[in-house]
CSV table of C-alpha atoms in Angstrom, one decimal:
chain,number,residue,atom,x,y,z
E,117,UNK,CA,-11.7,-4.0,58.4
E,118,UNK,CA,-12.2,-3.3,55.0
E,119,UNK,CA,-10.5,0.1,55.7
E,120,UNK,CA,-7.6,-1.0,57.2
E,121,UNK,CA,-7.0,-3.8,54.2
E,122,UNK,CA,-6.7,-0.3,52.1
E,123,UNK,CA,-4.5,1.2,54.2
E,124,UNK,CA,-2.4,-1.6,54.6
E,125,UNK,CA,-0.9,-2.3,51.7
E,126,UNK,CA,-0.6,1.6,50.4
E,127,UNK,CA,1.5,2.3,53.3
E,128,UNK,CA,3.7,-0.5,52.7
E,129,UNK,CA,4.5,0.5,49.1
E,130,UNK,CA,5.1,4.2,50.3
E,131,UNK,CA,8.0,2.4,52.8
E,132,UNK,CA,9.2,0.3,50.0
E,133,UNK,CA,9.3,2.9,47.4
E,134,UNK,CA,11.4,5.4,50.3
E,135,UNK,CA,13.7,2.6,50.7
E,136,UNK,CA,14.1,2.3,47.2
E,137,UNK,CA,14.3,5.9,46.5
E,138,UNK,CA,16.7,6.1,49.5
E,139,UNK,CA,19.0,3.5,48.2
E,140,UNK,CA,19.2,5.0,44.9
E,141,UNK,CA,20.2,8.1,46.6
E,142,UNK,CA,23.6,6.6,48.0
E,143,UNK,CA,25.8,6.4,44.8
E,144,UNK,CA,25.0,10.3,44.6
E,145,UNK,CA,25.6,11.0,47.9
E,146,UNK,CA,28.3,9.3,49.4
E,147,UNK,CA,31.0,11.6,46.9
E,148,UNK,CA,29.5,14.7,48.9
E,149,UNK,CA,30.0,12.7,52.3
E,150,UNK,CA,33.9,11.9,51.4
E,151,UNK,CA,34.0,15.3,50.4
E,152,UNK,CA,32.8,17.0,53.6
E,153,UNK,CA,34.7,14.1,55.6
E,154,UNK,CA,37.7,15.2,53.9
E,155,UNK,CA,37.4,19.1,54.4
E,156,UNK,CA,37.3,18.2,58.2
E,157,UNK,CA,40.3,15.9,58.6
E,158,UNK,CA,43.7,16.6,59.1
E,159,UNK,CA,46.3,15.5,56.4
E,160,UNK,CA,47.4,12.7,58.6
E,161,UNK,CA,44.1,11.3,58.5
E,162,UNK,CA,43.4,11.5,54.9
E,163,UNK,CA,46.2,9.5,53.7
E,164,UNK,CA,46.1,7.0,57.3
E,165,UNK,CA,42.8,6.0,56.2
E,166,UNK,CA,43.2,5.7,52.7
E,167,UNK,CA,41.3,8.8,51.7
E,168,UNK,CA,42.6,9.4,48.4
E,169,UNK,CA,44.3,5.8,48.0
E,170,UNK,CA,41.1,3.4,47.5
E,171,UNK,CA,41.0,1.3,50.7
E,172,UNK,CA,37.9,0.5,51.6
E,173,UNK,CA,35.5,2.5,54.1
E,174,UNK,CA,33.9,2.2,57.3
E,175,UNK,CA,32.1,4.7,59.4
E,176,UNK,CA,35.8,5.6,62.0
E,177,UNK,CA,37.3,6.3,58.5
E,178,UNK,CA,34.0,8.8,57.1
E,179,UNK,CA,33.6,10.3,60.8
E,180,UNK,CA,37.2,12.8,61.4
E,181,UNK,CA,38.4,12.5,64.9
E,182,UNK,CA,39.3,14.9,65.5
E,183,UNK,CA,37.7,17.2,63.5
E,184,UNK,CA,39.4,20.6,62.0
E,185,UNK,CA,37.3,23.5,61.4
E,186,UNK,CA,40.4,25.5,60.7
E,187,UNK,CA,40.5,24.0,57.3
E,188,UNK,CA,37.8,26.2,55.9
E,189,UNK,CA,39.6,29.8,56.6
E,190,UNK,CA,42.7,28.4,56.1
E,191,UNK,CA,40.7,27.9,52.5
E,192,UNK,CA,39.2,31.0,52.4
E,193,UNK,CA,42.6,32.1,53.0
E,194,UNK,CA,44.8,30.2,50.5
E,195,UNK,CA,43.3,31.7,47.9
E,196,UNK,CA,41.6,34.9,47.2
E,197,UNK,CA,38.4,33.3,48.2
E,198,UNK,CA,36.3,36.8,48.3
E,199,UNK,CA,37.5,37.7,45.1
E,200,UNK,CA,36.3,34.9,43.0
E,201,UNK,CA,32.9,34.9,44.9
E,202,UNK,CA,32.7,38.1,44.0
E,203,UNK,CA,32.9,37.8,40.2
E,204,UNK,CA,30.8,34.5,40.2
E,205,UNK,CA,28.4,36.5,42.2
E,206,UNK,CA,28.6,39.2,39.5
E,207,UNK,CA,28.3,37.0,36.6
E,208,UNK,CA,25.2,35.2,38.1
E,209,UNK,CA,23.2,38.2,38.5
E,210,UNK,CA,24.0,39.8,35.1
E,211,UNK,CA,23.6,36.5,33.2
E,212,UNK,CA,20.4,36.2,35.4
E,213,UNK,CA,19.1,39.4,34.4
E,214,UNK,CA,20.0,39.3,30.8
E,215,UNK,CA,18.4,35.1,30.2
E,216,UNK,CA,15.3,35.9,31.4
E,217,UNK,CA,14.6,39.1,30.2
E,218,UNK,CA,15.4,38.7,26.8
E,219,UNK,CA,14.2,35.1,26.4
E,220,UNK,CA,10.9,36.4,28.6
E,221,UNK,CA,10.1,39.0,25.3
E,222,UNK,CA,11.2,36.2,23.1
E,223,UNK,CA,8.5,34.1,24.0
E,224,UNK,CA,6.2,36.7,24.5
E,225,UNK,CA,6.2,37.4,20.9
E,226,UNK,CA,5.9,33.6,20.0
E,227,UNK,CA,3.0,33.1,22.1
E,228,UNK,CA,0.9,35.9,21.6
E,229,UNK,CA,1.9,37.5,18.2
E,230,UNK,CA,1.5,36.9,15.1
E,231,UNK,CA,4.2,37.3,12.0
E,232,UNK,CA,4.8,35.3,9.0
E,233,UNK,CA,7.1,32.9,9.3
E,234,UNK,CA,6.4,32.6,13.2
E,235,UNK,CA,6.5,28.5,13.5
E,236,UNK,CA,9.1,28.2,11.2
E,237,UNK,CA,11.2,30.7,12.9
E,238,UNK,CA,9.9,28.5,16.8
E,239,UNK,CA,11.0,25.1,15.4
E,240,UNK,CA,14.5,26.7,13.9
E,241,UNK,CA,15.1,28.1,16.9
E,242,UNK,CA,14.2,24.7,18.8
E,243,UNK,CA,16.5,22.7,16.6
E,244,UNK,CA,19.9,24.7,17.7
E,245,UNK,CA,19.6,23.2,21.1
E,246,UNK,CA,20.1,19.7,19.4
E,247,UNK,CA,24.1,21.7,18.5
E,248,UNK,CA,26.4,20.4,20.9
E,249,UNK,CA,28.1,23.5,22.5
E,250,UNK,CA,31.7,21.8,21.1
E,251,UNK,CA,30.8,22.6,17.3
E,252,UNK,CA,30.6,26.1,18.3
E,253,UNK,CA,33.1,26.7,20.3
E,254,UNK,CA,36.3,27.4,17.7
E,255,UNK,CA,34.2,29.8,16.0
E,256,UNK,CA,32.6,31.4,19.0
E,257,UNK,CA,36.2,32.3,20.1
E,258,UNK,CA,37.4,33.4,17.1
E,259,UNK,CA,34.5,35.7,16.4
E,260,UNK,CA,35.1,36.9,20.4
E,261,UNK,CA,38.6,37.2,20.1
E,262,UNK,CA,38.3,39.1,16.9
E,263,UNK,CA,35.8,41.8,18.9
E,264,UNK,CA,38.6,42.3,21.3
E,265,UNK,CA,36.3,40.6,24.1
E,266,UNK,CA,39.5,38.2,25.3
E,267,UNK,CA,40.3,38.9,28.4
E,268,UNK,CA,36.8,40.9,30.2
E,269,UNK,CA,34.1,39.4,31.2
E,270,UNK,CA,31.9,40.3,27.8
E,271,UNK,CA,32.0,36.7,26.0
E,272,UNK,CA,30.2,35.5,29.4
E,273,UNK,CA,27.5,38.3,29.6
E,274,UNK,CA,26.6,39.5,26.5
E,275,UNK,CA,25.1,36.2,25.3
E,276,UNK,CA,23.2,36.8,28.1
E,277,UNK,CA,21.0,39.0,26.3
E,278,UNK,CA,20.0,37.1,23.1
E,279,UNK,CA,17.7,35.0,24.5
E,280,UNK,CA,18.3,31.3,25.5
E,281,UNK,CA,16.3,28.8,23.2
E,282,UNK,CA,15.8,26.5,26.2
E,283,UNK,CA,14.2,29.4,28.2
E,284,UNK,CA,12.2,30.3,25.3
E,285,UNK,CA,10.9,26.9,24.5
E,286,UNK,CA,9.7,27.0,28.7
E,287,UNK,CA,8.1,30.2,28.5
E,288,UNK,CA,6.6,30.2,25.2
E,289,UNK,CA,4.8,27.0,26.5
E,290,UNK,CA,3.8,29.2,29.6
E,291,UNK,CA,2.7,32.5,27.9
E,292,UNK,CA,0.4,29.9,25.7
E,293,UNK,CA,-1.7,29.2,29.0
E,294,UNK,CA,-2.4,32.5,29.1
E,295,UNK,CA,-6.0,33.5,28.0
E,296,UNK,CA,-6.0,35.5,24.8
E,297,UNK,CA,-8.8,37.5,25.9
E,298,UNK,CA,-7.3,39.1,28.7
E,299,UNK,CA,-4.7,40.4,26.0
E,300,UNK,CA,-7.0,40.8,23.7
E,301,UNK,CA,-9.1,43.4,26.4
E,302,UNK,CA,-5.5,45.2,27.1
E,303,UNK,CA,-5.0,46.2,23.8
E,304,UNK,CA,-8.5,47.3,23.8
E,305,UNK,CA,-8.0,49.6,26.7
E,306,UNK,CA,-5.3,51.1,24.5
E,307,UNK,CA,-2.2,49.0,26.3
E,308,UNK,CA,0.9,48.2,24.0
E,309,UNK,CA,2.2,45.5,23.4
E,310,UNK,CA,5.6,46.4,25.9
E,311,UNK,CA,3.0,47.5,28.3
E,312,UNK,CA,0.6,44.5,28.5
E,313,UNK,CA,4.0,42.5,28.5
E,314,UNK,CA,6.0,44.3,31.6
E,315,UNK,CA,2.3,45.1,33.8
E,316,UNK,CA,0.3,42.0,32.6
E,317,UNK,CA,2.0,38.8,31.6
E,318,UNK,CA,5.7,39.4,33.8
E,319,UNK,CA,3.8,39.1,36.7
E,320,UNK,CA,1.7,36.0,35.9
E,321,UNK,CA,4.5,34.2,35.1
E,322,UNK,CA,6.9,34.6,38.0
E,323,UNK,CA,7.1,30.7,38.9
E,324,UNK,CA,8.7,30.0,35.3
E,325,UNK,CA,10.9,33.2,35.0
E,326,UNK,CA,11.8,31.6,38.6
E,327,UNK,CA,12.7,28.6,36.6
E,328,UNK,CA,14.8,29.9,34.5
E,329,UNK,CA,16.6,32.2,36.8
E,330,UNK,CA,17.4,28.6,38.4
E,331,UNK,CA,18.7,27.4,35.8
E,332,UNK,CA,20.6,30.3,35.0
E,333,UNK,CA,22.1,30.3,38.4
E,334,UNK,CA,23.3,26.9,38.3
E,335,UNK,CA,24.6,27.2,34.8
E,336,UNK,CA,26.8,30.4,35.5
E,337,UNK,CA,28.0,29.1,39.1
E,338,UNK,CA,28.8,25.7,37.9
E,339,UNK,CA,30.8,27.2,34.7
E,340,UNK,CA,34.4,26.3,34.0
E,341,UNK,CA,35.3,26.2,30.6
E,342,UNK,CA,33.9,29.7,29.8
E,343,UNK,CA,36.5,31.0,32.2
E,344,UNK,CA,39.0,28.9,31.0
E,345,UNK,CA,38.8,30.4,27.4
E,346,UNK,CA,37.9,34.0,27.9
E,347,UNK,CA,39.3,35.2,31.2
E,348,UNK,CA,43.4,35.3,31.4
E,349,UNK,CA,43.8,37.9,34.7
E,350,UNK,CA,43.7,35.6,37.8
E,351,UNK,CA,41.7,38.6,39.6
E,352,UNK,CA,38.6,38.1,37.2
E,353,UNK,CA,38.6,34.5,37.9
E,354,UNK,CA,35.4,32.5,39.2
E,355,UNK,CA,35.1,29.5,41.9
E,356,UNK,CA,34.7,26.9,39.7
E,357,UNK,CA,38.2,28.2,37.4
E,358,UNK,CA,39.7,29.3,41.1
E,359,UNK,CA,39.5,25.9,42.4
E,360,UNK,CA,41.3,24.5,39.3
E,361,UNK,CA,44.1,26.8,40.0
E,362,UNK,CA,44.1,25.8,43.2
E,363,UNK,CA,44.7,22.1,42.6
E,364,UNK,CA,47.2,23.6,40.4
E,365,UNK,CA,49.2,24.9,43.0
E,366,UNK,CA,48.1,23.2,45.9
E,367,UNK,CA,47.4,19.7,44.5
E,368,UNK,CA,48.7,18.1,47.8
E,369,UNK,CA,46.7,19.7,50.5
E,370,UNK,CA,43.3,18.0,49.8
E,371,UNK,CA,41.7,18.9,53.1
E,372,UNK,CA,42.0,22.3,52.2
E,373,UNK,CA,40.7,21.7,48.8
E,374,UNK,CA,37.7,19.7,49.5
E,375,UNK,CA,36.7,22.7,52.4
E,376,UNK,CA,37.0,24.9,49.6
E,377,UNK,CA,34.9,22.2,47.4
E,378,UNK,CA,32.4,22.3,49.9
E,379,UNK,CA,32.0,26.2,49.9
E,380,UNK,CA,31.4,25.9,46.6
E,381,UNK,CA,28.7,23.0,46.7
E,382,UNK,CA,27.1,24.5,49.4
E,383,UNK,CA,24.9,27.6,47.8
E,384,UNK,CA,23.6,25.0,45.5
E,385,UNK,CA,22.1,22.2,48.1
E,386,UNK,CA,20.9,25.2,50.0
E,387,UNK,CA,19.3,26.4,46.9
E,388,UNK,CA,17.9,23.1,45.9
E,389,UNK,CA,16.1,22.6,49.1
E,390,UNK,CA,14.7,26.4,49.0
E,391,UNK,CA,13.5,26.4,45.8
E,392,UNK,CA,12.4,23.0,44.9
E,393,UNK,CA,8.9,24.2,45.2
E,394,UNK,CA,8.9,27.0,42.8
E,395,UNK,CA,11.2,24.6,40.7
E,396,UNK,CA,8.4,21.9,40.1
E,397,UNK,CA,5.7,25.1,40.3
E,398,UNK,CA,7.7,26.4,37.3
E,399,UNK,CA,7.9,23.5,35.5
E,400,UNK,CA,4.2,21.9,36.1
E,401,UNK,CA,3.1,25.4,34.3
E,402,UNK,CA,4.7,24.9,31.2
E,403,UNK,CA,2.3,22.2,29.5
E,404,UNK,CA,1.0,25.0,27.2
E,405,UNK,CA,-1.7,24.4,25.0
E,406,UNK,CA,-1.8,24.7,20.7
């Protein structure tokens, strides 16, 4: 009896707090239901039922009936779908490599190195994430546009490659759980330095340099405004800037726009539910230790 009085209780509050959790989940939701409602509706029944105009819902309005697949290559078609997955495909994996790697030897060198200056140097380098990316920007594009860089895709890889501070701070924290003996025993054995990083300590830490190529991801696929300053050729243009011009052009035909919405959205759930382990994996392991 006892037992059960336990049990009881504990799996109530596991209901209640999925409820909860559930119910909290709706405000977030229900803009990616309209939008997947919308992509399979005909234009009648977007503006019948008030899709754009604010009436108020019920489930006949979310559900379409019927419902048009042909809105998503109709889409794919309206614009040059390919070619913009293309470049945002491009861009990921070069920004990708570039984050990780250089941020990886970053840290590396803040963890397990020693230099004068070195905590200075950490908490400087810690303190220009607290610079909103808006201070920057006038001088960013000047200094770009002065390089010649306006117009290629350079002002949204190069960057790439000089280490992100956020990564740094992640990995740093990771590289710190790392015993200093094994190091120390490498670089007895005659390893360098580039060789105990690339054979010993890239492979311990693939779940954060995981992390960080998740973030990366998201932050390059989800990027607008770099492609609105830097990129004027419409056939070097990205999702996220090609759906823009689409609304441009095609501000009216919102069935085809949220189909192409949804496209869009849809690498990143898929990636979320994928790599949600490895995520919190990545993250758990970066407590570090002084």
């Amino acid at each position: 009896m006892s037992a059960k009085r336990l049990t009881g209780p504990t799996r109530l509050h596991k209901i209640l707090i999925l409820v909860a959790l559930c119910a909290l989940c709706i405000p977030a939701i229900m803009p990616i239901v309209w939008m997947v409602s919308t992509s399979l509706k005909t234009d009648h029944q977007v503006f019948a039922t008030g899709g754009t105009g604010g009436h108020s819902w019920s489930l006949a309005q979310i559900i379409p009936n019927p419902i048009r697949w042909q809105n998503y290559p109709d889409a794919m078609t309206a614009v040059p779908f390919r070619v913009y997955l293309r470049n945002t495909v491009f861009l990921c994996l070069v920004t990708i490599f570039g984050s990780v790697l250089s941020s990886a030897l970053v840290a590396f060198g803040f963890a397990k190195m020693d230099f004068w200056g070195k905590n200075a140097l950490f908490v400087l380098m810690i303190s220009t994430m607290a610079v909103p990316g808006q201070v920057t920007m006038v001088p960013v594009f000047a200094m770009f546009r002065a390089f010649g860089w306006y117009g290629p895709y350079l002002p949204l890889t190069v960057p790439a490659f000089f280490a992100s501070p956020f990564f740094v701070f992640l990995l740093t924290q990771f590289f710190k759980t790392l015993p200093t003996e094994m190091i120390e025993a490498a670089r007895t054995d005659g390893a360098s330095d580039l060789g105990i990083f690339v054979r010993l300590v890239m492979p311990l830490a693939k779940p954060a340099l995981a992390t960080c190529a998740l973030f990366q991801f998201l932050d390059t696929w989800n990027d607008f405004f770099g492609p609105l300053l830097y990129l004027n050729q419409p056939n070097k243009y990205t999702l996220a800037y090609g759906l823009q011009e689409f609304l441009t052009q095609r501000g009216g035909q919102w069935t085809l726009l949220m189909a192409g919405a949804t496209v869009f959205t849809l690498p990143v759930i898929l990636l979320f539910f994928f790599a949600q382990k490895t995520f919190v994996q990545g993250i758990a392991t970066t407590g570090g230790r002084n």
